[in-house]
PDB file of C-alpha atoms in Angstrom:
ATOM      1  CA  MET A  24      89.279 145.796  95.926  1.00 40.00           C
ATOM      2  CA  ILE A  25      85.959 146.230  94.272  1.00 39.00           C
ATOM      3  CA  VAL A  26      86.304 149.866  94.947  1.00 36.00           C
ATOM      4  CA  LEU A  27      90.238 149.805  93.300  1.00 38.00           C
ATOM      5  CA  LEU A  28      88.923 148.660  90.295  1.00 42.00           C
ATOM      6  CA  LEU A  29      85.464 151.004  89.826  1.00 38.00           C
ATOM      7  CA  GLN A  30      88.268 154.242  90.254  1.00 40.00           C
ATOM      8  CA  HIS A  31      90.134 152.164  87.228  1.00 42.00           C
ATOM      9  CA  HIS A  32      87.261 151.440  85.696  1.00 43.00           C
ATOM     10  CA  ASN A  33      85.932 154.975  85.409  1.00 42.00           C
ATOM     11  CA  ILE A  34      88.973 156.580  84.707  1.00 38.00           C
ATOM     12  CA  SER A  35      88.898 157.768  81.227  1.00 37.00           C
ATOM     13  CA  GLY A  36      90.985 159.556  78.624  1.00 39.00           C
ATOM     14  CA  ALA A  37      94.042 158.083  79.760  1.00 40.00           C
ATOM     15  CA  LYS A  38      96.379 155.999  77.511  1.00 45.00           C
ATOM     16  CA  LYS A  39      94.923 152.519  76.028  1.00 44.00           C
ATOM     17  CA  THR A  40      96.658 148.974  77.142  1.00 47.00           C
ATOM     18  CA  SER A  41      96.256 145.423  77.006  1.00 50.00           C
ATOM     19  CA  PRO A  42      93.993 143.552  79.059  1.00 46.00           C
ATOM     20  CA  LYS A  43      97.434 141.630  80.021  1.00 46.00           C
ATOM     21  CA  SER A  44      98.907 144.371  81.399  1.00 54.00           C
ATOM     22  CA  VAL A  45      95.477 145.620  83.527  1.00 47.00           C
ATOM     23  CA  PHE A  46      96.333 142.724  84.736  1.00 47.00           C
ATOM     24  CA  PHE A  47      99.354 142.834  86.342  1.00 51.00           C
ATOM     25  CA  LYS A  48      99.435 146.630  86.934  1.00 50.00           C
ATOM     26  CA  ILE A  49      96.223 145.595  89.631  1.00 47.00           C
ATOM     27  CA  TYR A  50      97.530 142.628  90.766  1.00 46.00           C
ATOM     28  CA  LYS A  51     100.901 144.732  92.025  1.00 50.00           C
ATOM     29  CA  MET A  52      98.240 146.989  93.455  1.00 49.00           C
ATOM     30  CA  LEU A  53      96.828 144.890  95.098  1.00 44.00           C
ATOM     31  CA  PHE A  54     100.239 143.530  96.784  1.00 44.00           C
ATOM     32  CA  ARG A  55     101.134 146.177  98.182  1.00 44.00           C
ATOM     33  CA  ILE A  56      98.205 146.910  99.605  1.00 42.00           C
ATOM     34  CA  ASP A  57      97.429 143.569 101.078  1.00 41.00           C
ATOM     35  CA  GLY A  58      99.914 142.338 103.160  1.00 41.00           C
ATOM     36  CA  PHE A  59      98.397 138.494 103.860  1.00 42.00           C
ATOM     37  CA  ALA A  60      98.858 135.638 100.184  1.00 43.00           C
ATOM     38  CA  PHE A  61      95.556 133.948 100.660  1.00 41.00           C
ATOM     39  CA  ILE A  62      93.367 137.918 100.488  1.00 43.00           C
ATOM     40  CA  ARG A  63      96.031 138.651  97.649  1.00 44.00           C
ATOM     41  CA  TYR A  64      94.988 134.673  95.933  1.00 46.00           C
ATOM     42  CA  ASN A  65      91.606 135.904  95.711  1.00 49.00           C
ATOM     43  CA  SER A  66      91.942 139.594  94.975  1.00 47.00           C
ATOM     44  CA  TYR A  67      93.611 138.359  91.337  1.00 47.00           C
ATOM     45  CA  CYS A  68      91.409 135.917  90.447  1.00 51.00           C
ATOM     46  CA  MET A  69      88.078 138.578  91.414  1.00 50.00           C
ATOM     47  CA  VAL A  70      90.244 140.800  88.909  1.00 49.00           C
ATOM     48  CA  LEU A  71      90.074 138.132  86.720  1.00 50.00           C
ATOM     49  CA  ILE A  72      87.012 137.193  86.319  1.00 49.00           C
ATOM     50  CA  LEU A  73      85.316 140.911  86.028  1.00 49.00           C
ATOM     51  CA  CYS A  74      87.393 141.159  83.288  1.00 52.00           C
ATOM     52  CA  SER A  75      85.660 138.703  82.060  1.00 49.00           C
ATOM     53  CA  ALA A  76      82.432 139.376  82.754  1.00 47.00           C
ATOM     54  CA  GLY A  77      83.601 142.796  80.286  1.00 52.00           C
ATOM     55  CA  ILE A  78      83.256 144.851  83.294  1.00 48.00           C
ATOM     56  CA  ILE A  79      87.449 145.671  81.798  1.00 48.00           C
ATOM     57  CA  ARG A  80      87.758 145.249  78.204  1.00 50.00           C
ATOM     58  CA  LYS A  81      90.131 144.580  75.693  1.00 46.00           C
ATOM     59  CA  GLY A  82      91.639 148.220  74.602  1.00 47.00           C
ATOM     60  CA  GLU A  83      89.382 150.153  76.781  1.00 48.00           C
ATOM     61  CA  SER A  84      90.969 153.694  78.355  1.00 45.00           C
ATOM     62  CA  CYS A  85      92.618 153.039  82.064  1.00 45.00           C
ATOM     63  CA  GLN A  86      94.599 154.116  84.663  1.00 46.00           C
ATOM     64  CA  VAL A  87      95.154 152.856  87.928  1.00 44.00           C
ATOM     65  CA  LYS A  88      95.689 155.041  90.844  1.00 48.00           C
ATOM     66  CA  PHE A  89      95.995 154.803  94.709  1.00 44.00           C
ATOM     67  CA  LYS A  90      92.970 157.894  95.337  1.00 51.00           C
ATOM     68  CA  ILE A  91      89.801 154.937  96.023  1.00 55.00           C
ATOM     69  CA  ASN A  92      86.312 156.355  95.948  1.00 59.00           C
ATOM     70  CA  ILE A  93      82.957 155.884  96.228  1.00 64.00           C
ATOM     71  CA  VAL A  94      81.247 154.421  93.184  1.00 62.00           C
ATOM     72  CA  LYS A  95      77.928 155.170  92.545  1.00 68.00           C
ATOM     73  CA  ASP A  96      78.036 153.423  88.662  1.00 71.00           C
ATOM     74  CA  LYS A  97      75.197 151.006  89.413  1.00 75.00           C
ATOM     75  CA  GLN A  98      75.857 148.935  85.912  1.00 78.00           C
ATOM     76  CA  PHE A  99      78.753 147.994  88.052  1.00 72.00           C
ATOM     77  CA  TYR A 100      77.079 147.200  91.784  1.00 75.00           C
ATOM     78  CA  LEU A 101      74.700 145.052  89.435  1.00 79.00           C
ATOM     79  CA  LYS A 102      77.640 143.089  87.351  1.00 75.00           C
ATOM     80  CA  VAL A 103      79.357 141.831  90.370  1.00 75.00           C
ATOM     81  CA  LEU A 104      75.789 141.712  91.629  1.00 78.00           C
ATOM     82  CA  ALA A 105      75.048 139.143  89.022  1.00 76.00           C
ATOM     83  CA  ILE A 106      77.911 137.094  89.546  1.00 74.00           C
ATOM     84  CA  MET A 107      78.392 137.519  93.062  1.00 77.00           C
ATOM     85  CA  LEU A 108      75.184 135.987  94.262  1.00 80.00           C
ATOM     86  CA  PRO A 109      74.566 133.070  91.714  1.00 77.00           C
ATOM     87  CA  VAL A 110      78.283 132.138  93.914  1.00 76.00           C
ATOM     88  CA  ALA A 111      76.688 132.790  97.008  1.00 80.00           C
ATOM     89  CA  ALA A 112      73.282 131.117  96.684  1.00 80.00           C
ATOM     90  CA  GLN A 113      74.746 128.143  95.020  1.00 76.00           C
ATOM     91  CA  GLN A 114      77.352 127.614  98.270  1.00 77.00           C
ATOM     92  CA  ALA A 115      75.105 128.074 100.175  1.00 80.00           C
ATOM     93  CA  ILE A 116      72.339 125.095  98.512  1.00 80.00           C
ATOM     94  CA  ASN A 117      75.898 123.079  98.291  1.00 75.00           C
ATOM     95  CA  MET A 118      75.843 122.390 101.763  1.00 74.00           C
ATOM     96  CA  GLY A 119      71.932 122.110 102.013  1.00 74.00           C
ATOM     97  CA  VAL A 120      72.546 118.699 100.219  1.00 74.00           C
ATOM     98  CA  ASN A 121      75.273 118.309 103.239  1.00 70.00           C
ATOM     99  CA  MET A 122      71.872 119.027 105.885  1.00 76.00           C
ATOM    100  CA  MET A 123      70.043 117.237 104.903  1.00 79.00           C
ATOM    101  CA  ASP A 124      72.018 114.066 104.501  1.00 78.00           C
ATOM    102  CA  THR A 125      72.406 114.842 108.154  1.00 77.00           C
ATOM    103  CA  ILE A 126      68.713 115.477 109.159  1.00 82.00           C
ATOM    104  CA  MET A 127      67.861 111.662 107.221  1.00 87.00           C
ATOM    105  CA  LEU A 128      70.804 109.690 108.798  1.00 86.00           C
ATOM    106  CA  GLY A 129      69.755 111.522 111.974  1.00 84.00           C
ATOM    107  CA  GLN A 130      66.883 109.499 112.789  1.00 84.00           C
ATOM    108  CA  LEU A 131      68.380 106.316 111.783  1.00 86.00           C
ATOM    109  CA  GLY A 132      70.703 106.739 114.804  1.00 85.00           C
ATOM    110  CA  GLU A 133      74.292 107.403 115.889  1.00 87.00           C
ATOM    111  CA  VAL A 134      77.008 104.400 113.938  1.00 90.00           C
ATOM    112  CA  GLN A 135      75.091 105.378 110.466  1.00 89.00           C
ATOM    113  CA  LEU A 136      75.701 109.091 110.532  1.00 88.00           C
ATOM    114  CA  SER A 137      78.445 108.465 112.020  1.00 89.00           C
ATOM    115  CA  ALA A 138      79.610 106.501 109.447  1.00 90.00           C
ATOM    116  CA  SER A 139      77.930 107.854 106.351  1.00 89.00           C
ATOM    117  CA  SER A 140      79.869 111.510 108.202  1.00 87.00           C
ATOM    118  CA  LEU A 141      83.306 109.324 107.997  1.00 90.00           C
ATOM    119  CA  ALA A 142      82.920 107.983 104.667  1.00 90.00           C
ATOM    120  CA  ASN A 143      82.248 111.484 103.622  1.00 88.00           C
ATOM    121  CA  SER A 144      85.937 112.437 104.994  1.00 89.00           C
ATOM    122  CA  PHE A 145      87.765 110.634 102.531  1.00 91.00           C
ATOM    123  CA  TYR A 146      84.863 112.077  99.299  1.00 90.00           C
ATOM    124  CA  ASN A 147      86.420 115.026 101.117  1.00 89.00           C
ATOM    125  CA  ILE A 148      90.010 114.306 100.156  1.00 92.00           C
ATOM    126  CA  PHE A 149      88.911 114.322  96.333  1.00 93.00           C
ATOM    127  CA  GLN A 150      87.207 117.558  96.520  1.00 89.00           C
ATOM    128  CA  ILE A 151      89.820 119.639  97.460  1.00 91.00           C
ATOM    129  CA  PHE A 152      91.568 118.332  94.415  1.00 92.00           C
ATOM    130  CA  CYS A 153      88.817 119.408  92.866  1.00 91.00           C
ATOM    131  CA  MET A 154      89.087 123.175  94.346  1.00 89.00           C
ATOM    132  CA  GLY A 155      92.675 123.178  93.385  1.00 90.00           C
ATOM    133  CA  THR A 156      92.089 122.146  89.801  1.00 90.00           C
ATOM    134  CA  ILE A 157      89.230 124.543  89.592  1.00 88.00           C
ATOM    135  CA  GLY A 158      91.352 127.532  90.967  1.00 87.00           C
ATOM    136  CA  GLY A 159      93.874 127.270  89.005  1.00 87.00           C
ATOM    137  CA  CYS A 160      92.911 127.110  85.830  1.00 89.00           C
ATOM    138  CA  SER A 161      89.695 129.081  86.185  1.00 87.00           C
ATOM    139  CA  VAL A 162      92.906 131.949  86.126  1.00 86.00           C
ATOM    140  CA  VAL A 163      93.878 130.354  83.008  1.00 88.00           C
ATOM    141  CA  ALA A 164      90.286 130.461  81.651  1.00 87.00           C
ATOM    142  CA  SER A 165      89.306 134.231  82.739  1.00 86.00           C
ATOM    143  CA  HIS A 166      91.773 135.433  81.048  1.00 85.00           C
ATOM    144  CA  TYR A 167      91.931 134.284  77.865  1.00 87.00           C
ATOM    145  CA  TYR A 168      88.056 134.824  77.872  1.00 84.00           C
ATOM    146  CA  GLY A 169      88.769 137.851  78.723  1.00 82.00           C
ATOM    147  CA  ALA A 170      91.440 138.805  75.868  1.00 83.00           C
ATOM    148  CA  GLY A 171      89.308 136.849  73.277  1.00 82.00           C
ATOM    149  CA  GLU A 172      91.488 133.449  72.383  1.00 83.00           C
ATOM    150  CA  ASN A 173      87.478 130.950  72.888  1.00 82.00           C
ATOM    151  CA  ARG A 174      89.976 128.187  71.524  1.00 87.00           C
ATOM    152  CA  LYS A 175      92.526 128.319  74.353  1.00 88.00           C
ATOM    153  CA  VAL A 176      89.745 128.523  76.791  1.00 87.00           C
ATOM    154  CA  GLN A 177      88.736 125.438  75.475  1.00 87.00           C
ATOM    155  CA  GLU A 178      91.514 123.589  76.119  1.00 89.00           C
ATOM    156  CA  VAL A 179      91.827 124.908  79.713  1.00 89.00           C
ATOM    157  CA  PHE A 180      88.946 122.948  80.111  1.00 89.00           C
ATOM    158  CA  SER A 181      89.433 119.896  78.234  1.00 90.00           C
ATOM    159  CA  LEU A 182      92.895 120.162  80.636  1.00 91.00           C
ATOM    160  CA  ALA A 183      90.871 120.501  83.703  1.00 92.00           C
ATOM    161  CA  LEU A 184      88.757 117.783  82.876  1.00 93.00           C
ATOM    162  CA  ARG A 185      91.618 115.404  81.886  1.00 94.00           C
ATOM    163  CA  ILE A 186      92.963 115.921  85.223  1.00 93.00           C
ATOM    164  CA  ILE A 187      89.725 115.503  87.457  1.00 95.00           C
ATOM    165  CA  SER A 188      88.841 112.455  84.924  1.00 95.00           C
ATOM    166  CA  VAL A 189      92.588 110.962  86.104  1.00 95.00           C
ATOM    167  CA  LEU A 190      92.091 111.393  89.942  1.00 95.00           C
ATOM    168  CA  ALA A 191      88.696 110.270  90.098  1.00 96.00           C
ATOM    169  CA  ILE A 192      89.434 106.487  88.467  1.00 96.00           C
ATOM    170  CA  VAL A 193      92.626 105.998  91.118  1.00 96.00           C
ATOM    171  CA  PHE A 194      89.583 107.747  93.714  1.00 96.00           C
ATOM    172  CA  ALA A 195      86.845 105.484  92.175  1.00 96.00           C
ATOM    173  CA  LEU A 196      89.386 102.394  91.950  1.00 96.00           C
ATOM    174  CA  VAL A 197      90.608 102.271  95.729  1.00 95.00           C
ATOM    175  CA  THR A 198      86.999 103.474  97.121  1.00 95.00           C
ATOM    176  CA  TRP A 199      85.718 100.096  96.039  1.00 95.00           C
ATOM    177  CA  PHE A 200      88.397  97.712  96.198  1.00 95.00           C
ATOM    178  CA  PHE A 201      89.428  99.150  99.511  1.00 94.00           C
ATOM    179  CA  PRO A 202      86.406 100.199 101.831  1.00 93.00           C
ATOM    180  CA  ALA A 203      87.482  98.715 105.440  1.00 93.00           C
ATOM    181  CA  GLN A 204      90.866 100.269 105.071  1.00 94.00           C
ATOM    182  CA  ILE A 205      89.460 103.598 104.257  1.00 94.00           C
ATOM    183  CA  MET A 206      86.864 103.436 107.347  1.00 94.00           C
ATOM    184  CA  ARG A 207      89.693 101.600 109.618  1.00 94.00           C
ATOM    185  CA  ILE A 208      91.376 105.300 108.933  1.00 92.00           C
ATOM    186  CA  TYR A 209      89.062 107.748 111.106  1.00 91.00           C
ATOM    187  CA  THR A 210      87.756 105.243 113.356  1.00 91.00           C
ATOM    188  CA  PRO A 211      88.129 101.519 115.276  1.00 92.00           C
ATOM    189  CA  ASP A 212      84.264 100.492 116.259  1.00 91.00           C
ATOM    190  CA  GLN A 213      83.499  97.930 114.193  1.00 92.00           C
ATOM    191  CA  PRO A 214      80.416  98.615 113.339  1.00 91.00           C
ATOM    192  CA  VAL A 215      80.656 101.944 112.106  1.00 92.00           C
ATOM    193  CA  ILE A 216      83.153 100.453 109.676  1.00 93.00           C
ATOM    194  CA  ASP A 217      80.637  97.718 108.038  1.00 92.00           C
ATOM    195  CA  ALA A 218      77.811 100.266 108.011  1.00 91.00           C
ATOM    196  CA  GLY A 219      80.383 102.734 106.205  1.00 91.00           C
ATOM    197  CA  VAL A 220      82.089 100.080 103.752  1.00 93.00           C
ATOM    198  CA  GLY A 221      78.375  99.509 102.351  1.00 91.00           C
ATOM    199  CA  TYR A 222      78.087 103.414 101.631  1.00 92.00           C
ATOM    200  CA  LEU A 223      81.569 103.773 100.309  1.00 93.00           C
ATOM    201  CA  ARG A 224      80.623 101.201  97.484  1.00 93.00           C
ATOM    202  CA  ILE A 225      78.423 103.022  96.364  1.00 93.00           C
ATOM    203  CA  THR A 226      79.903 105.539  96.357  1.00 91.00           C
ATOM    204  CA  ALA A 227      82.848 104.623  94.508  1.00 94.00           C
ATOM    205  CA  PHE A 228      80.324 104.954  91.125  1.00 94.00           C
ATOM    206  CA  ILE A 229      79.955 109.212  92.250  1.00 93.00           C
ATOM    207  CA  TYR A 230      83.865 110.707  91.714  1.00 95.00           C
ATOM    208  CA  LEU A 231      84.373 110.535  87.589  1.00 94.00           C
ATOM    209  CA  ILE A 232      80.904 112.187  87.033  1.00 93.00           C
ATOM    210  CA  HIS A 233      80.236 114.731  89.829  1.00 91.00           C
ATOM    211  CA  GLY A 234      84.421 115.549  89.231  1.00 92.00           C
ATOM    212  CA  THR A 235      83.506 116.127  85.916  1.00 93.00           C
ATOM    213  CA  GLY A 236      80.567 118.035  86.394  1.00 91.00           C
ATOM    214  CA  PHE A 237      81.410 120.245  88.898  1.00 89.00           C
ATOM    215  CA  VAL A 238      84.667 121.341  87.845  1.00 90.00           C
ATOM    216  CA  THR A 239      82.996 122.176  84.368  1.00 90.00           C
ATOM    217  CA  ALA A 240      80.124 124.023  86.761  1.00 88.00           C
ATOM    218  CA  GLN A 241      82.463 126.083  88.516  1.00 85.00           C
ATOM    219  CA  LEU A 242      84.737 126.321  85.677  1.00 87.00           C
ATOM    220  CA  MET A 243      81.569 128.466  83.767  1.00 86.00           C
ATOM    221  CA  ARG A 244      82.445 131.362  86.451  1.00 82.00           C
ATOM    222  CA  SER A 245      85.266 132.401  84.479  1.00 83.00           C
ATOM    223  CA  ILE A 246      83.924 132.863  81.043  1.00 82.00           C
ATOM    224  CA  ASN A 247      80.432 134.850  82.476  1.00 77.00           C
ATOM    225  CA  GLN A 248      78.053 131.692  83.303  1.00 81.00           C
ATOM    226  CA  PRO A 249      77.783 132.200  86.924  1.00 77.00           C
ATOM    227  CA  ARG A 250      74.667 130.776  87.176  1.00 80.00           C
ATOM    228  CA  ILE A 251      74.786 127.136  85.793  1.00 84.00           C
ATOM    229  CA  GLY A 252      76.413 126.325  88.341  1.00 83.00           C
ATOM    230  CA  LEU A 253      73.154 126.928  90.720  1.00 84.00           C
ATOM    231  CA  TYR A 254      70.578 125.418  87.988  1.00 87.00           C
ATOM    232  CA  VAL A 255      72.074 122.386  88.436  1.00 89.00           C
ATOM    233  CA  SER A 256      72.581 122.615  92.109  1.00 87.00           C
ATOM    234  CA  LEU A 257      68.837 123.425  92.926  1.00 88.00           C
ATOM    235  CA  LEU A 258      68.493 119.754  90.766  1.00 91.00           C
ATOM    236  CA  SER A 259      70.868 118.575  92.863  1.00 89.00           C
ATOM    237  CA  PHE A 260      68.908 119.366  96.180  1.00 90.00           C
ATOM    238  CA  PHE A 261      65.883 118.243  94.966  1.00 92.00           C
ATOM    239  CA  VAL A 262      66.565 115.303  93.893  1.00 93.00           C
ATOM    240  CA  ASN A 263      69.176 114.281  96.471  1.00 91.00           C
ATOM    241  CA  VAL A 264      66.516 114.916  99.339  1.00 91.00           C
ATOM    242  CA  GLY A 265      63.229 112.810  97.031  1.00 93.00           C
ATOM    243  CA  ALA A 266      66.120 109.651  96.604  1.00 93.00           C
ATOM    244  CA  ASN A 267      67.298 109.601 100.202  1.00 92.00           C
ATOM    245  CA  TRP A 268      63.485 109.930 101.188  1.00 93.00           C
ATOM    246  CA  ILE A 269      62.279 107.280  99.013  1.00 94.00           C
ATOM    247  CA  PHE A 270      65.987 104.852  99.465  1.00 93.00           C
ATOM    248  CA  ILE A 271      66.762 105.446 103.168  1.00 92.00           C
ATOM    249  CA  PHE A 272      63.207 104.937 104.939  1.00 91.00           C
ATOM    250  CA  GLY A 273      62.101 102.865 101.736  1.00 90.00           C
ATOM    251  CA  HIS A 274      59.003 104.710 100.863  1.00 90.00           C
ATOM    252  CA  LEU A 275      57.125 103.799  97.257  1.00 89.00           C
ATOM    253  CA  GLY A 276      57.330 100.251  96.789  1.00 88.00           C
ATOM    254  CA  ALA A 277      61.542 100.979  97.072  1.00 88.00           C
ATOM    255  CA  PRO A 278      63.411  98.463  99.680  1.00 90.00           C
ATOM    256  CA  ARG A 279      64.938 100.200 102.998  1.00 90.00           C
ATOM    257  CA  MET A 280      68.206 100.089 102.341  1.00 91.00           C
ATOM    258  CA  GLU A 281      69.218 103.188 105.345  1.00 90.00           C
ATOM    259  CA  ILE A 282      72.793 104.200 104.551  1.00 90.00           C
ATOM    260  CA  ARG A 283      73.057 103.179 102.097  1.00 92.00           C
ATOM    261  CA  GLY A 284      70.253 104.393 100.686  1.00 91.00           C
ATOM    262  CA  ALA A 285      71.587 108.064 101.144  1.00 90.00           C
ATOM    263  CA  ALA A 286      74.596 107.083  99.084  1.00 90.00           C
ATOM    264  CA  LEU A 287      72.637 105.987  95.760  1.00 92.00           C
ATOM    265  CA  GLY A 288      70.474 109.442  96.731  1.00 91.00           C
ATOM    266  CA  THR A 289      73.717 111.105  95.778  1.00 90.00           C
ATOM    267  CA  LEU A 290      74.698 108.705  93.510  1.00 92.00           C
ATOM    268  CA  ILE A 291      70.947 109.774  91.417  1.00 94.00           C
ATOM    269  CA  ALA A 292      71.278 113.323  92.416  1.00 91.00           C
ATOM    270  CA  ARG A 293      75.243 113.623  91.153  1.00 91.00           C
ATOM    271  CA  ALA A 294      74.186 111.873  88.362  1.00 94.00           C
ATOM    272  CA  ALA A 295      70.926 114.158  87.373  1.00 93.00           C
ATOM    273  CA  GLU A 296      73.644 117.017  88.403  1.00 91.00           C
ATOM    274  CA  PHE A 297      76.040 116.121  85.329  1.00 93.00           C
ATOM    275  CA  ILE A 298      73.542 115.431  82.608  1.00 94.00           C
ATOM    276  CA  ALA A 299      71.933 119.152  83.439  1.00 92.00           C
ATOM    277  CA  THR A 300      75.151 120.955  83.428  1.00 91.00           C
ATOM    278  CA  PHE A 301      76.737 119.550  80.586  1.00 89.00           C
ATOM    279  CA  ALA A 302      73.298 120.064  78.418  1.00 90.00           C
ATOM    280  CA  LEU A 303      73.390 123.522  80.015  1.00 87.00           C
ATOM    281  CA  VAL A 304      77.203 123.961  78.563  1.00 86.00           C
ATOM    282  CA  PHE A 305      76.323 123.142  75.212  1.00 83.00           C
ATOM    283  CA  GLY A 306      72.759 124.728  75.315  1.00 78.00           C
ATOM    284  CA  GLN A 307      74.218 127.738  75.361  1.00 72.00           C
ATOM    285  CA  LYS A 308      74.798 129.614  72.664  1.00 66.00           C
ATOM    286  CA  LYS A 309      77.556 133.560  74.495  1.00 61.00           C
ATOM    287  CA  PHE A 310      80.770 129.681  74.427  1.00 59.00           C
ATOM    288  CA  ARG A 311      80.652 127.274  72.535  1.00 60.00           C
ATOM    289  CA  PHE A 312      82.589 124.441  72.332  1.00 56.00           C
TER     290      PHE A 312
END
């Protein structure tokens, strides 16, 4: 797909077309080549993201061909890597956060480890809604950003935040009032349920701050700002590890909270992530809200 885009980008002398027509020409080409709907969708998203990065510009001479060549333009690869590497690093850091929680709670026994894992299974449902919102809104935001319609981009961001805020409040209320019922969906073991209830009570405060911060950082990729997500993920990782060490095991004079300490550490990390995300978003100069 990237080679096809490069072929498209490097050919000159053809008639000029609008960014929208470029999007759909490439999408149709990918549709013919690729027989899997999932890959088609992600290929289309990548086209829009690359357009937002300035690889395909408004009014640029272009022509879509089916000939595939090996591209030697170093600038193109640099632009692609500038988007790809921060995104890949962010995903690796997020996996590291979950891994550290598992390692720390694993020292306390199987009950607390199982309780946190099962409680997070319910939280993962909320994250699925977040990813769906990001997937839909990032395509539209990339299109408007590539067309230079920043006001429309702001409206897309606002819509995404409203959707996530409503979902976060619903999930938070369910988690706060029905933690035991949620745990019973996953296990009949009463000690695991009791441990999970304490974890979920604290998790109820995470939904809103994490949902809005996470969606905002992810959507910033669509307007050529992929590093914001990487920076806040790094901050969240170190804050989470430090807070877990303090509250799970009771260091530095803090009470030994065990599984509830893991939830509190995550809450503190997500709060720091939320503050950092919006500080970076409102502080950057390339795009104003």
